């Protein structure tokens, strides 16, 4: 993971614009947009560009924040089903990796609770197990996201400390704009995609049809 600063984002977006047309970034002057400078537009749209790219990218390119469970979180085990809820300040946006302590399988995607696969987990005979686990994201629980993992082989082994049943849990955090922000955490392999999407957003603000070129480039993810 790396930090992308607003000043670096501005410089890289201007570089993109100048590659399209010499001195292209100069064309987006303050007088053409109600005294809003291109720098302000870049900085205000940077978190949105980061979120959009990190939601669309292949999970193999993502780097997540490892969650450290605390008293503000809730972890319980019932009949081999591991349930956990993150505290409301969590900025969880997308799963990167989850692994139970009794499984060698790393889960990289969540299943909606109301989906056919999610409902299937209610059947103890066909639900997920250690060799083919499933992680369900509960419906309507996003401020303090709630999950159910199917399933532990022996939940009683972790009754004294339910959180110890979780070997790893990492996720991408949602980035929110702040005028005082000095940088935003991003997945290193996605930096250029983020800059390309940000360039497209700037060009779209000025009704430049060439923005579609950069939207396309932003969706062209690196090969593993």
N, CA and C of each residue as an Amber inpcrd file, in Angstrom:
protein
   672
   0.8410000  -1.1870000   0.0000000   0.0000000   0.0000000   0.0000000
   0.8800000   1.2430000   0.0000000   0.3820000   2.3040000  -0.6310000
   1.1400000   3.5430000  -0.6720000   0.1960000   4.7130000  -0.4310000
   0.7840000   5.8740000  -0.1880000   0.0000000   7.0850000   0.0340000
   0.1020000   7.9810000  -1.1930000  -1.0460000   8.3900000  -1.7010000
  -1.0950000   9.3240000  -2.8290000  -1.4770000  10.6880000  -2.2780000
  -0.5720000  11.6480000  -2.4090000  -0.8330000  12.9810000  -1.8780000
  -1.6010000  13.8200000  -2.9000000  -2.3900000  14.7810000  -2.4560000
  -3.0940000  15.6640000  -3.3790000  -2.1470000  16.3880000  -4.3370000
  -0.9910000  16.8040000  -3.8420000  -0.0460000  17.5240000  -4.7030000
   0.5050000  16.6170000  -5.8000000   0.7790000  15.3510000  -5.4750000
   1.2400000  14.4070000  -6.4940000   0.1390000  14.1410000  -7.5150000
  -1.0940000  14.0280000  -7.0340000  -2.2230000  13.7980000  -7.9340000
  -2.3680000  14.9480000  -8.9230000  -2.2330000  16.1740000  -8.4430000
  -2.3250000  17.3490000  -9.3080000  -1.2440000  17.3050000 -10.3850000
  -0.0160000  17.0100000  -9.9730000   1.0960000  16.9750000 -10.9250000
   0.8870000  15.8890000 -11.9820000   0.4040000  14.7230000 -11.5700000
   0.2330000  13.6090000 -12.5030000  -0.9420000  13.8410000 -13.4510000
  -2.0040000  14.4570000 -12.9590000  -3.1320000  14.7830000 -13.8350000
  -2.7010000  15.8160000 -14.8710000  -1.9710000  16.8220000 -14.4490000
  -1.4780000  17.8350000 -15.3920000  -0.5590000  17.1860000 -16.4380000
   0.2260000  16.2150000 -16.0130000   1.0900000  15.4960000 -16.9510000
   0.2500000  14.7770000 -17.9980000  -0.8250000  14.1160000 -17.5700000
  -1.7300000  13.4550000 -18.5180000  -2.3130000  14.4350000 -19.5190000
  -2.7550000  15.5760000 -19.0200000  -3.3620000  16.5850000 -19.8900000
  -2.3610000  17.1210000 -20.9020000  -1.1360000  17.3200000 -20.4620000
  -0.1080000  17.8480000 -21.3640000   0.3180000  16.8140000 -22.4010000
   0.1730000  15.5160000 -22.0780000   0.5100000  14.4780000 -23.0550000
  -0.5410000  14.4110000 -24.1560000  -1.7870000  14.7340000 -23.8150000
  -2.8440000  14.7670000 -24.8220000  -2.6410000  15.9310000 -25.7690000
  -2.2120000  17.0660000 -25.2040000  -1.9940000  18.2720000 -25.9960000
  -0.9710000  19.1320000 -25.2730000   0.0870000  19.5760000 -25.9460000
   1.0840000  20.4220000 -25.2940000   0.4340000  21.6010000 -24.5730000
   0.8380000  21.7860000 -23.3430000   0.2690000  22.8460000 -22.4980000
  -1.2390000  22.6720000 -22.3140000  -1.6810000  21.4170000 -22.4040000
  -3.1040000  21.1460000 -22.2780000  -3.6730000  21.5400000 -20.9350000
  -2.8810000  21.3720000 -19.8720000  -3.3990000  21.7050000 -18.5420000
  -3.6340000  23.1950000 -18.3840000  -2.9520000  23.9970000 -19.2040000
  -3.1290000  25.4460000 -19.1230000  -4.4900000  25.8480000 -19.6770000
  -5.0410000  25.0360000 -20.5870000  -6.3320000  25.3390000 -21.1880000
  -7.4530000  25.3870000 -20.1520000  -7.2540000  24.6280000 -19.0520000
  -8.2940000  24.5970000 -18.0220000  -8.0010000  25.6980000 -17.0090000
  -8.2050000  26.9140000 -17.4310000  -7.8710000  28.0670000 -16.6000000
  -8.9880000  28.4470000 -15.6550000  -8.6530000  29.2300000 -14.6480000
  -9.6220000  29.6550000 -13.6460000 -10.7910000  30.4080000 -14.2670000
 -10.5020000  31.1990000 -15.3080000 -11.5510000  32.0440000 -15.8650000
 -12.6320000  31.2280000 -16.5780000 -12.3150000  29.9750000 -16.9150000
 -13.2780000  29.1530000 -17.6420000 -14.2010000  28.3570000 -16.7320000
 -14.0060000  28.4140000 -15.4410000 -14.8030000  27.5780000 -14.5470000
 -15.0900000  28.2890000 -13.2320000 -15.6200000  29.4980000 -13.3420000
 -16.0470000  30.2460000 -12.1500000 -14.9500000  30.3320000 -11.0960000
 -13.7490000  30.5920000 -11.5550000 -12.6110000  30.7820000 -10.6690000
 -12.2010000  29.5290000  -9.8880000 -12.7230000  28.3610000 -10.2760000
 -12.2560000  27.1200000  -9.6630000 -11.0240000  26.6540000 -10.4230000
  -9.9330000  26.4670000  -9.7400000  -8.7110000  26.0450000 -10.4160000
  -8.7270000  24.5430000 -10.6350000  -7.9600000  24.1060000 -11.6070000
  -7.8460000  22.6780000 -11.8770000  -7.3230000  21.9440000 -10.6470000
  -6.4540000  22.6010000  -9.8860000  -5.9090000  21.9680000  -8.6820000
  -7.0080000  21.6360000  -7.6930000  -7.9480000  22.5570000  -7.4910000
  -9.0500000  22.3180000  -6.5540000  -9.9370000  21.1730000  -7.0410000
 -10.1830000  21.1280000  -8.3390000 -11.0310000  20.0730000  -8.8940000
 -10.3800000  18.7120000  -8.6950000  -9.0760000  18.6370000  -8.9280000
  -8.3410000  17.3870000  -8.7260000  -8.4230000  16.9510000  -7.2770000
  -8.1330000  17.8560000  -6.3640000  -8.1020000  17.5010000  -4.9470000
  -9.4690000  17.0620000  -4.4290000 -10.5240000  17.7320000  -4.8860000
 -11.8670000  17.3900000  -4.3910000 -12.3880000  16.0850000  -4.9800000
 -11.9120000  15.7190000  -6.1550000 -12.3780000  14.4890000  -6.8020000
 -11.4750000  13.2880000  -6.5400000 -10.3320000  13.5260000  -5.9170000
  -9.3730000  12.4490000  -5.7020000  -9.9570000  11.2730000  -4.9160000
 -10.6040000  11.4830000  -3.7770000 -11.1590000  10.3280000  -3.0440000
 -12.1850000   9.5480000  -3.8620000 -13.0240000  10.2590000  -4.6120000
 -14.0330000   9.5860000  -5.4320000 -13.3700000   8.7170000  -6.4950000
 -12.3110000   9.2130000  -7.0990000 -11.5900000   8.4330000  -8.1150000
 -10.9630000   7.1910000  -7.4930000 -10.3860000   7.3480000  -6.3110000
  -9.7770000   6.2100000  -5.6180000 -10.8240000   5.1380000  -5.3360000
 -11.9510000   5.5480000  -4.7870000 -13.0030000   4.5890000  -4.4450000
 -13.5230000   3.8680000  -5.6780000 -13.7410000   4.6090000  -6.7590000
 -14.2920000   4.0160000  -7.9750000 -13.3500000   2.9560000  -8.5460000
 -12.0670000   3.2480000  -8.5760000 -11.0930000   2.3100000  -9.1350000
 -10.9320000   1.0930000  -8.2260000 -10.8670000   1.3120000  -6.9250000
 -10.6360000   0.1930000  -6.0180000 -11.8760000  -0.6900000  -5.8630000
 -13.0420000  -0.1770000  -6.2240000 -14.2320000  -1.0240000  -6.2430000
 -14.2940000  -1.8550000  -7.5170000 -13.7350000  -1.3340000  -8.5990000
 -13.8350000  -2.0110000  -9.8970000 -12.6690000  -2.9500000 -10.1840000
 -11.5490000  -2.7630000  -9.5110000 -10.3290000  -3.5160000  -9.8230000
 -10.4400000  -4.9890000  -9.4250000  -9.6980000  -5.8620000 -10.1150000
  -9.6180000  -7.2640000  -9.6770000  -9.0680000  -7.3300000  -8.2560000
  -9.6230000  -8.2060000  -7.4550000  -9.2260000  -8.2630000  -6.0500000
  -7.7410000  -8.6100000  -5.8990000  -7.1720000  -9.2810000  -6.8830000
  -5.7560000  -9.6510000  -6.8180000  -4.8300000  -8.4360000  -6.8300000
  -5.3440000  -7.2720000  -7.2450000  -4.5180000  -6.0580000  -7.2860000
  -4.6910000  -5.1930000  -6.0360000  -5.5970000  -5.5990000  -5.1600000
  -5.9050000  -4.7800000  -3.9950000  -4.9700000  -5.0610000  -2.8320000
  -4.7010000  -4.0170000  -2.0770000  -3.9880000  -4.1290000  -0.8080000
  -4.9300000  -3.6040000   0.2740000  -5.1200000  -4.3930000   1.3040000
  -6.0870000  -4.0140000   2.3160000  -5.4840000  -3.6470000   3.6490000
  -6.3110000  -3.0430000   4.4620000  -5.9450000  -2.7350000   5.8400000
  -6.3280000  -3.9250000   6.7090000  -5.3790000  -4.4480000   7.4670000
  -5.6540000  -5.5570000   8.3660000  -6.4430000  -5.0530000   9.5650000
  -7.5880000  -5.6730000   9.8150000  -8.4480000  -5.2380000  10.9170000
  -7.9940000  -5.8600000  12.2300000  -7.8380000  -5.0370000  13.2380000
  -7.4960000  -5.4930000  14.5800000  -8.7550000  -5.4160000  15.4330000
  -9.2910000  -6.5660000  15.8010000 -10.5380000  -6.5960000  16.5480000
 -10.3410000  -6.0520000  17.9570000 -11.3170000  -5.2520000  18.3780000
 -11.2540000  -4.6300000  19.7020000 -12.6020000  -4.7610000  20.3870000
 -12.7180000  -4.1600000  21.5610000 -13.9610000  -4.2210000  22.3130000
 -15.1160000  -3.5290000  21.6330000 -14.8130000  -2.6820000  20.6360000
 -15.8710000  -1.9790000  19.9060000 -16.5230000  -2.8700000  18.8560000
 -15.8570000  -3.9760000  18.5070000 -16.4010000  -4.9330000  17.5460000
 -17.1250000  -6.0420000  18.3080000 -17.9560000  -6.7740000  17.5830000
 -18.6680000  -7.9010000  18.1820000 -18.3440000  -9.1710000  17.4130000
 -17.9130000 -10.2100000  18.1230000 -17.6000000 -11.5020000  17.5090000
 -18.2660000 -12.6040000  18.3240000 -19.0650000 -13.4360000  17.6700000
 -19.7320000 -14.5430000  18.3510000 -19.6680000 -15.7990000  17.4840000
 -19.8530000 -16.9550000  18.1320000 -19.8850000 -18.2400000  17.4340000
 -21.1090000 -19.0080000  17.9090000 -21.8800000 -19.5090000  16.9540000
 -23.0760000 -20.2690000  17.2960000 -23.2290000 -21.4170000  16.3050000
 -23.0670000 -22.6170000  16.8060000 -23.2210000 -23.7860000  15.9400000
 -22.2570000 -23.8260000  14.7830000 -21.0460000 -23.3370000  14.9850000
 -20.0400000 -23.3310000  13.9250000 -20.1020000 -22.1170000  13.0170000
 -21.1470000 -21.2920000  13.1820000 -21.2660000 -20.0740000  12.3790000
 -20.5830000 -18.9240000  13.1250000 -19.6160000 -18.3160000  12.4700000
 -18.8640000 -17.2050000  13.0550000 -19.5010000 -15.8960000  12.6020000
 -20.0070000 -15.1270000  13.5430000 -20.6400000 -13.8410000  13.2250000
 -19.7900000 -12.7200000  13.8070000 -19.6070000 -11.6600000  13.0230000
 -18.8630000 -10.5160000  13.5570000 -19.3710000  -9.2210000  12.9410000
 -19.3660000  -8.1950000  13.7540000 -19.8270000  -6.8680000  13.3500000
 -18.7490000  -5.8570000  13.6770000 -18.3910000  -5.0140000  12.7170000
 -17.3820000  -3.9880000  12.9440000 -18.0210000  -2.7670000  13.5960000
 -17.2330000  -2.0410000  14.3490000 -17.7250000  -0.8290000  14.9920000
 -18.1600000   0.1820000  13.9390000 -19.1040000   1.0340000  14.2880000
 -19.6880000   1.9740000  13.3240000 -18.6810000   2.9250000  12.6760000
 -17.5730000   3.3070000  13.3490000 -16.6110000   4.1890000  12.6440000
 -15.8500000   3.5040000  11.5100000 -16.0330000   2.2000000  11.3560000
 -15.3370000   1.4740000  10.3030000 -15.6170000   2.0890000   8.9390000
 -14.5820000   2.1640000   8.1210000 -14.7400000   2.6830000   6.7560000
 -14.6490000   1.5480000   5.7390000 -15.0860000   0.3500000   6.1580000
 -15.0570000  -0.8180000   5.2810000 -15.7500000  -0.5150000   3.9560000
 -15.0650000  -0.8500000   2.8550000 -15.6640000  -0.6680000   1.5390000
 -15.6770000  -1.9590000   0.7330000 -14.5670000  -2.7200000   0.7670000
 -14.4950000  -3.9380000  -0.0410000 -13.5320000  -4.9270000   0.6050000
 -13.9450000  -6.1870000   0.6240000 -13.1090000  -7.2380000   1.2020000
 -11.8690000  -7.4900000   0.3400000 -10.7520000  -7.6940000   1.0140000
  -9.5310000  -8.1100000   0.3310000  -9.2040000  -9.5640000   0.6750000
  -9.2680000  -9.8970000   1.9760000  -8.9640000 -11.2740000   2.3690000
  -9.5840000 -11.5930000   3.7220000 -10.1760000 -12.7850000   3.8130000
 -10.6500000 -13.3150000   5.0870000 -10.2560000 -14.7790000   5.1590000
  -9.7570000 -15.1700000   6.3220000  -9.3860000 -16.5660000   6.5210000
  -9.6690000 -16.9590000   7.9540000 -10.3390000 -18.0780000   8.1280000
 -10.5940000 -18.6000000   9.4640000  -9.3720000 -19.3740000   9.9440000
  -9.2350000 -19.4870000  11.2560000  -8.0660000 -20.1420000  11.8330000
  -8.0020000 -21.6260000  11.5080000  -9.1510000 -22.2360000  11.2010000
  -9.1510000 -23.6850000  10.9450000  -9.2440000 -24.0240000   9.4620000
  -8.9670000 -23.0450000   8.5980000  -9.0740000 -23.2870000   7.1620000
  -7.8480000 -22.7620000   6.4300000  -7.4710000 -23.4630000   5.3670000
  -6.3620000 -23.0120000   4.5170000  -6.8560000 -22.1100000   3.3880000
  -8.1750000 -21.9510000   3.2640000  -8.7630000 -21.2150000   2.1540000
  -8.9260000 -19.7440000   2.5160000  -8.4460000 -18.8610000   1.6460000
  -8.6260000 -17.4180000   1.8100000  -9.8200000 -16.9790000   0.9670000
 -10.7900000 -16.3500000   1.6130000 -11.9780000 -15.8450000   0.9260000
 -11.7160000 -14.4080000   0.4910000 -12.0270000 -14.0890000  -0.7600000
 -11.7460000 -12.7420000  -1.2680000 -12.9920000 -11.9890000  -1.7110000
 -14.1570000 -12.6110000  -1.5450000 -15.3890000 -11.9070000  -1.9110000
 -16.4940000 -12.2460000  -0.9180000 -17.4050000 -11.3050000  -0.7200000
 -18.5420000 -11.5350000   0.1620000 -19.7770000 -11.8780000  -0.6720000
 -20.7060000 -12.5570000  -0.0290000 -21.9530000 -12.9610000  -0.6760000
 -23.0980000 -12.1770000  -0.0500000 -23.9650000 -11.5530000  -0.8590000
 -25.1180000 -10.8520000  -0.2910000 -26.0340000 -11.8340000   0.4500000
 -26.5270000 -11.4080000   1.5880000 -27.3620000 -12.2870000   2.4090000
 -28.5970000 -12.7640000   1.6600000 -29.1990000 -11.8950000   0.8490000
 -30.4560000 -12.2290000   0.1740000 -30.2650000 -12.9470000  -1.1580000
 -29.0250000 -13.2000000  -1.5570000 -28.7690000 -13.8840000  -2.8210000
 -29.0490000 -15.3790000  -2.6760000 -29.2240000 -16.0950000  -3.7920000
 -29.4340000 -17.5490000  -3.7070000 -28.3230000 -18.2570000  -2.9290000
 -27.0710000 -17.8490000  -3.1680000 -25.9600000 -18.4780000  -2.4510000
 -25.9940000 -18.1120000  -0.9670000 -26.4020000 -16.8760000  -0.6760000
 -26.5100000 -16.4600000   0.7130000 -27.5730000 -17.2480000   1.4600000
 -28.7280000 -17.4420000   0.8280000 -29.8090000 -18.2100000   1.4590000
 -29.4220000 -19.6770000   1.6270000 -28.5840000 -20.1620000   0.7360000
 -28.1490000 -21.5490000   0.8150000 -27.3960000 -21.8370000   2.1220000
 -26.7860000 -20.8130000   2.6790000 -25.9990000 -20.9940000   3.9080000
 -26.8710000 -21.3280000   5.1100000 -28.1710000 -21.1030000   4.9970000
 -29.0870000 -21.4120000   6.0970000 -29.3270000 -22.9180000   6.2260000
 -28.9380000 -23.6510000   5.2140000 -29.0730000 -25.1050000   5.2390000
 -27.7610000 -25.7030000   5.7210000 -27.7910000 -26.2930000   6.8990000
 -26.5440000 -26.7800000   7.5050000 -25.8920000 -27.9170000   6.7300000
 -26.6430000 -28.5430000   5.8090000 -26.0880000 -29.6730000   5.0690000
 -25.3430000 -29.2450000   3.8010000 -25.6450000 -28.0700000   3.3070000
 -24.9980000 -27.6430000   2.0630000 -24.2320000 -26.3250000   2.2200000
 -24.2480000 -25.7420000   3.4000000 -23.5730000 -24.4640000   3.6070000
 -22.0510000 -24.6110000   3.5100000 -21.3690000 -23.4940000   3.5100000
 -19.9160000 -23.5030000   3.4100000 -19.2680000 -24.2100000   4.5810000
 -18.0900000 -24.7190000   4.3240000 -17.3160000 -25.3900000   5.3730000
 -15.8420000 -25.0570000   5.1500000 -14.9780000 -25.6090000   5.9850000
 -13.5700000 -25.2060000   5.9890000 -12.8870000 -25.3450000   4.6340000
 -13.2770000 -26.3480000   3.8370000 -12.6060000 -26.5490000   2.5500000
 -13.2710000 -25.8030000   1.4040000 -14.4250000 -25.1760000   1.6510000
 -15.0960000 -24.3100000   0.6680000 -15.9370000 -23.2800000   1.4300000
 -15.2690000 -22.4010000   2.1340000 -15.9590000 -21.4510000   3.0230000
 -16.6970000 -20.3550000   2.2720000 -17.6630000 -19.7390000   2.9550000
 -18.4330000 -18.6280000   2.4160000 -18.5090000 -17.5200000   3.4750000
 -18.3930000 -16.2740000   3.0100000 -18.5230000 -15.1270000   3.9010000
 -19.6990000 -14.2930000   3.4160000 -20.7100000 -14.1530000   4.2510000
 -21.9440000 -13.4590000   3.8960000 -21.9550000 -12.0650000   4.5100000
 -22.2660000 -11.0600000   3.6900000 -22.4440000  -9.6870000   4.1700000
 -23.9300000  -9.4830000   4.4250000 -24.2870000  -9.1540000   5.6670000
 -25.6900000  -9.0430000   6.0320000 -26.3430000  -7.8290000   5.4000000
 -27.5840000  -8.0010000   5.0140000 -28.3480000  -6.9750000   4.3280000
 -28.5660000  -5.7470000   5.2200000 -28.3350000  -4.5640000   4.6470000
 -28.6280000  -3.3190000   5.3530000 -27.6700000  -2.9890000   6.4720000
 -26.5190000  -3.6570000   6.5270000 -25.5550000  -3.4120000   7.6000000
 -24.2580000  -2.9020000   6.9820000 -24.1790000  -1.5920000   6.7810000
 -23.0060000  -1.0210000   6.1260000 -22.2770000   0.0010000   6.9970000
 -23.0070000   0.7010000   7.8670000 -22.3490000   1.6800000   8.7330000
 -21.4430000   0.9660000   9.7230000 -21.9830000  -0.0880000  10.3250000
 -21.1880000  -1.0260000  11.1010000 -21.3990000  -2.3750000  10.4440000
 -20.6590000  -2.6880000   9.3620000 -20.9460000  -3.8770000   8.5590000
 -20.9150000  -5.1600000   9.3850000 -21.8420000  -6.0610000   9.0730000
 -21.9580000  -7.3210000   9.8080000 -21.7990000  -8.4920000   8.8500000
 -21.1230000  -9.5410000   9.2980000 -20.7980000 -10.6870000   8.4560000
 -21.1200000 -11.9940000   9.1800000 -21.3290000 -13.0330000   8.3880000
 -21.4180000 -14.3870000   8.9180000 -20.5370000 -15.2840000   8.0680000
 -19.6870000 -16.0510000   8.7530000 -18.7630000 -16.9590000   8.0680000
 -19.2600000 -18.3900000   8.2380000 -19.3520000 -19.1000000   7.1160000
 -19.7910000 -20.4930000   7.1030000 -18.6790000 -21.3600000   6.5490000
 -18.1480000 -22.2400000   7.3460000 -18.4030000 -22.3400000   8.7690000
 -17.1680000 -22.9430000   9.4150000 -17.1140000 -22.8400000  10.7220000
 -16.0140000 -23.4310000  11.4800000 -16.2540000 -24.9260000  11.6550000
 -15.1900000 -25.6980000  11.6220000 -15.3230000 -27.1420000  11.8220000
 -15.7200000 -27.4560000  13.2540000 -15.0890000 -26.7480000  14.1890000
 -15.3940000 -26.9420000  15.6160000 -15.4110000 -25.5820000  16.3000000
 -16.5740000 -24.9630000  16.3450000 -16.6880000 -23.6460000  16.9440000
 -16.3790000 -23.6230000  18.4220000 -16.5740000 -24.7520000  19.1100000
 -16.3390000 -24.7950000  20.5530000 -14.8740000 -24.5620000  20.9140000
 -13.9780000 -24.7830000  19.9630000 -12.5470000 -24.5940000  20.2170000
 -12.1920000 -23.1310000  20.4220000 -13.1060000 -22.2240000  20.0360000
 -12.8160000 -20.7900000  20.1230000 -13.8010000 -20.0560000  21.0300000
 -14.5380000 -20.7950000  21.8470000 -15.5730000 -20.1840000  22.6770000
 -15.0130000 -19.1600000  23.6530000 -13.8430000 -19.4090000  24.2020000
 -13.2620000 -18.4830000  25.1780000 -12.8190000 -17.1720000  24.5380000
 -12.4460000 -17.2400000  23.2770000 -11.9860000 -16.0440000  22.5580000
 -12.4250000 -16.1550000  21.1020000 -13.6720000 -15.8020000  20.8070000
 -14.1990000 -15.9750000  19.4440000 -13.3590000 -15.2970000  18.3660000
 -12.7660000 -14.1550000  18.6820000 -11.9700000 -13.4390000  17.6790000
 -10.7510000 -14.2290000  17.2390000 -10.3060000 -15.1710000  18.0740000
  -9.1330000 -15.9720000  17.7140000  -9.4450000 -16.9450000  16.5790000
 -10.7320000 -17.1030000  16.2490000 -11.1180000 -17.9580000  15.1220000
 -10.8240000 -17.2860000  13.7840000 -10.4680000 -16.0050000  13.8290000
 -10.1820000 -15.2470000  12.6040000  -8.6770000 -15.1170000  12.4350000
  -8.1370000 -15.7760000  11.4110000  -6.6990000 -15.7340000  11.1630000
  -6.2970000 -14.4420000  10.4730000  -7.1120000 -13.9840000   9.5390000
  -6.8450000 -12.7100000   8.8760000  -8.1360000 -12.1210000   8.3350000
  -8.2040000 -10.7950000   8.3620000  -9.3540000 -10.0790000   7.8200000
  -8.8700000  -8.7000000   7.4020000  -8.8170000  -8.4600000   6.1100000
  -8.3500000  -7.1700000   5.6060000  -9.3090000  -6.6610000   4.5490000
  -9.3660000  -5.3550000   4.4280000 -10.3110000  -4.7470000   3.4950000
  -9.8160000  -3.3850000   3.0310000 -10.4000000  -2.9350000   1.9350000
 -10.1260000  -1.6000000   1.4180000 -11.0490000  -0.6270000   2.1340000
 -10.4970000   0.4720000   2.5990000 -11.2930000   1.4920000   3.2680000
 -11.8110000   2.5210000   2.2670000 -13.0070000   3.0180000   2.5180000
 -13.5470000   4.1110000   1.7200000 -12.7700000   5.3840000   2.0420000
 -12.3930000   6.1270000   1.0150000 -11.6640000   7.3770000   1.2090000
 -12.6420000   8.5560000   1.1360000 -12.5620000   9.4380000   2.1020000
 -13.4570000  10.5910000   2.1770000 -12.6570000  11.8770000   2.0530000
 -13.2160000  12.8290000   1.3230000 -12.5070000  14.0890000   1.0920000
 -12.3650000  14.8980000   2.3690000 -11.1900000  15.4540000   2.5400000
 -10.9350000  16.4040000   3.6210000  -9.9870000  17.4680000   3.0850000
 -10.3230000  18.7200000   3.3120000  -9.4930000  19.8180000   2.8180000
  -8.1050000  19.7900000   3.4440000  -8.0030000  19.1890000   4.6240000
  -6.7170000  19.1520000   5.3310000  -5.9480000  17.8520000   5.1040000
  -6.4830000  16.9510000   4.2780000  -5.8320000  15.6630000   4.0440000
  -4.4670000  15.8470000   3.3860000  -3.4810000  15.1440000   3.9090000
  -2.1380000  15.1940000   3.3230000  -1.8760000  14.0260000   2.3920000
  -2.7790000  13.0520000   2.4000000  -2.6060000  11.9030000   1.5270000
  -3.7080000  10.8850000   1.7400000  -3.8830000   9.9950000   0.7560000
  -4.8970000   8.9440000   0.8160000  -4.2240000   7.6030000   0.5290000
  -4.6030000   6.5690000   1.2800000  -4.0380000   5.2400000   1.0790000
  -4.6340000   4.5970000  -0.1660000  -3.7760000   4.0430000  -1.0100000
  -4.2340000   3.3590000  -2.2190000  -3.4280000   2.0790000  -2.4180000
  -3.9630000   1.1900000  -3.2360000  -3.2270000  -0.0060000  -3.6380000
  -2.1840000   0.4030000  -4.6750000  -0.9400000   0.0440000  -4.4290000
   0.1690000   0.5530000  -5.2440000  -0.0030000   0.2790000  -6.7220000
  -0.4880000  -0.9230000  -7.0850000  -0.5900000  -1.2940000  -8.5040000
  -1.6680000  -0.4960000  -9.2310000  -2.5040000   0.2250000  -8.4930000
  -3.6290000   0.9270000  -9.1040000  -3.4160000   2.4330000  -9.2300000
  -2.2170000   2.8840000  -8.9370000  -1.9870000   4.3330000  -8.9530000
  -2.3000000   4.9480000 -10.3120000  -1.8050000   4.3540000 -11.4020000
  -2.0240000   4.9460000 -12.7190000  -3.4910000   4.9170000 -13.1020000
  -4.1900000   3.8480000 -12.7280000  -5.6290000   3.7750000 -13.0170000
  -6.3840000   4.8990000 -12.3160000  -5.9840000   5.1770000 -11.0890000
  -6.6210000   6.2470000 -10.3200000  -6.3500000   7.6040000 -10.9620000
  -5.1180000   7.8240000 -11.3800000  -4.7650000   9.0880000 -12.0260000
  -5.5050000   9.2450000 -13.3500000  -5.6320000   8.1550000 -14.1010000
  -6.3580000   8.2280000 -15.3760000  -7.8360000   8.5360000 -15.1450000
  -8.4310000   7.9230000 -14.1340000  -9.8450000   8.2180000 -13.8570000
 -10.0000000   9.6610000 -13.3830000  -9.0750000  10.1170000 -12.5730000
  -9.1190000  11.4880000 -12.0850000  -8.9740000  12.4740000 -13.2400000
  -8.1060000  12.1650000 -14.1880000  -7.9480000  12.9990000 -15.3820000
  -9.2690000  13.0710000 -16.1560000  -9.9190000  11.9080000 -16.2880000
 -11.2000000  11.8690000 -16.9960000 -12.2450000  12.7200000 -16.2890000
 -12.2530000  12.6850000 -14.9830000 -13.2330000  13.4620000 -14.2190000
 -13.0020000  14.9590000 -14.3930000 -11.7320000  15.3590000 -14.4370000
 -11.4060000  16.7660000 -14.6510000 -11.8490000  17.2040000 -16.0410000
 -11.5280000  16.4000000 -17.0510000 -11.8930000  16.7410000 -18.4250000
 -13.4080000  16.7880000 -18.5900000 -14.1050000  15.8750000 -17.9160000
 -15.5650000  15.8640000 -17.9950000 -16.1560000  17.1210000 -17.3710000
 -15.5250000  17.6140000 -16.3160000 -15.9770000  18.8550000 -15.6850000
 -15.9570000  20.0130000 -16.6750000 -14.9870000  19.9820000 -17.5820000
 -14.8510000  21.0350000 -18.5910000 -15.4950000  20.6340000 -19.9210000
 -16.3340000  19.5810000 -19.8940000 -17.0630000  19.1340000 -21.0890000
 -16.1360000  18.7570000 -22.2350000 -14.9960000  18.1910000 -21.8930000
 -14.0330000  17.7330000 -22.8970000 -14.3460000  16.2680000 -23.2130000
 -14.7540000  15.9890000 -24.4490000 -15.1700000  14.6490000 -24.8330000
 -14.0280000  13.6300000 -24.7750000 -12.8040000  14.1160000 -24.7390000
 -11.6720000  13.1990000 -24.6450000 -11.6080000  12.5170000 -23.2870000
 -12.4750000  12.9060000 -22.3850000 -12.5220000  12.2610000 -21.0690000
 -12.7920000  10.7670000 -21.2030000 -13.5440000  10.3620000 -22.2480000
 -13.8730000   8.9490000 -22.4250000 -12.6190000   8.1000000 -22.6490000
 -11.6140000   8.6810000 -23.2710000 -10.3580000   7.9660000 -23.4760000
  -9.7320000   7.5960000 -22.1310000  -9.7610000   8.5280000 -21.2120000
  -9.1380000   8.2680000 -19.9080000 -10.0050000   7.3790000 -19.0200000
 -11.3230000   7.4330000 -19.1940000 -12.1740000   6.4800000 -18.4790000
 -11.8480000   5.0520000 -18.9320000 -11.6120000   4.8880000 -20.2380000
 -11.2520000   3.5720000 -20.7580000  -9.9000000   3.1230000 -20.2170000
  -8.9460000   4.0420000 -20.1820000  -7.6250000   3.6960000 -19.6570000
  -7.6970000   3.3360000 -18.1800000  -8.5760000   4.0040000 -17.4510000
  -8.7120000   3.7430000 -16.0190000  -9.2300000   2.3390000 -15.7480000
  -9.9610000   1.7740000 -16.7050000 -10.5000000   0.4180000 -16.5500000
  -9.5990000  -0.6510000 -17.1540000  -8.4540000  -0.2420000 -17.6370000
  -7.4740000  -1.1920000 -18.1870000  -6.4730000  -1.5280000 -17.0850000
  -6.7940000  -2.5700000 -16.3210000  -6.0090000  -2.8810000 -15.1280000
  -4.7540000  -3.6810000 -15.4510000  -3.6970000  -3.5210000 -14.6630000
  -2.4480000  -4.2630000 -14.8940000  -2.6700000  -5.7650000 -14.8620000
  -1.8770000  -6.4600000 -15.6380000  -1.9300000  -7.9190000 -15.6370000
  -1.0590000  -8.4190000 -14.4960000  -1.5560000  -9.4020000 -13.8000000
  -0.8300000  -9.9330000 -12.6470000   0.5210000 -10.5010000 -13.0760000
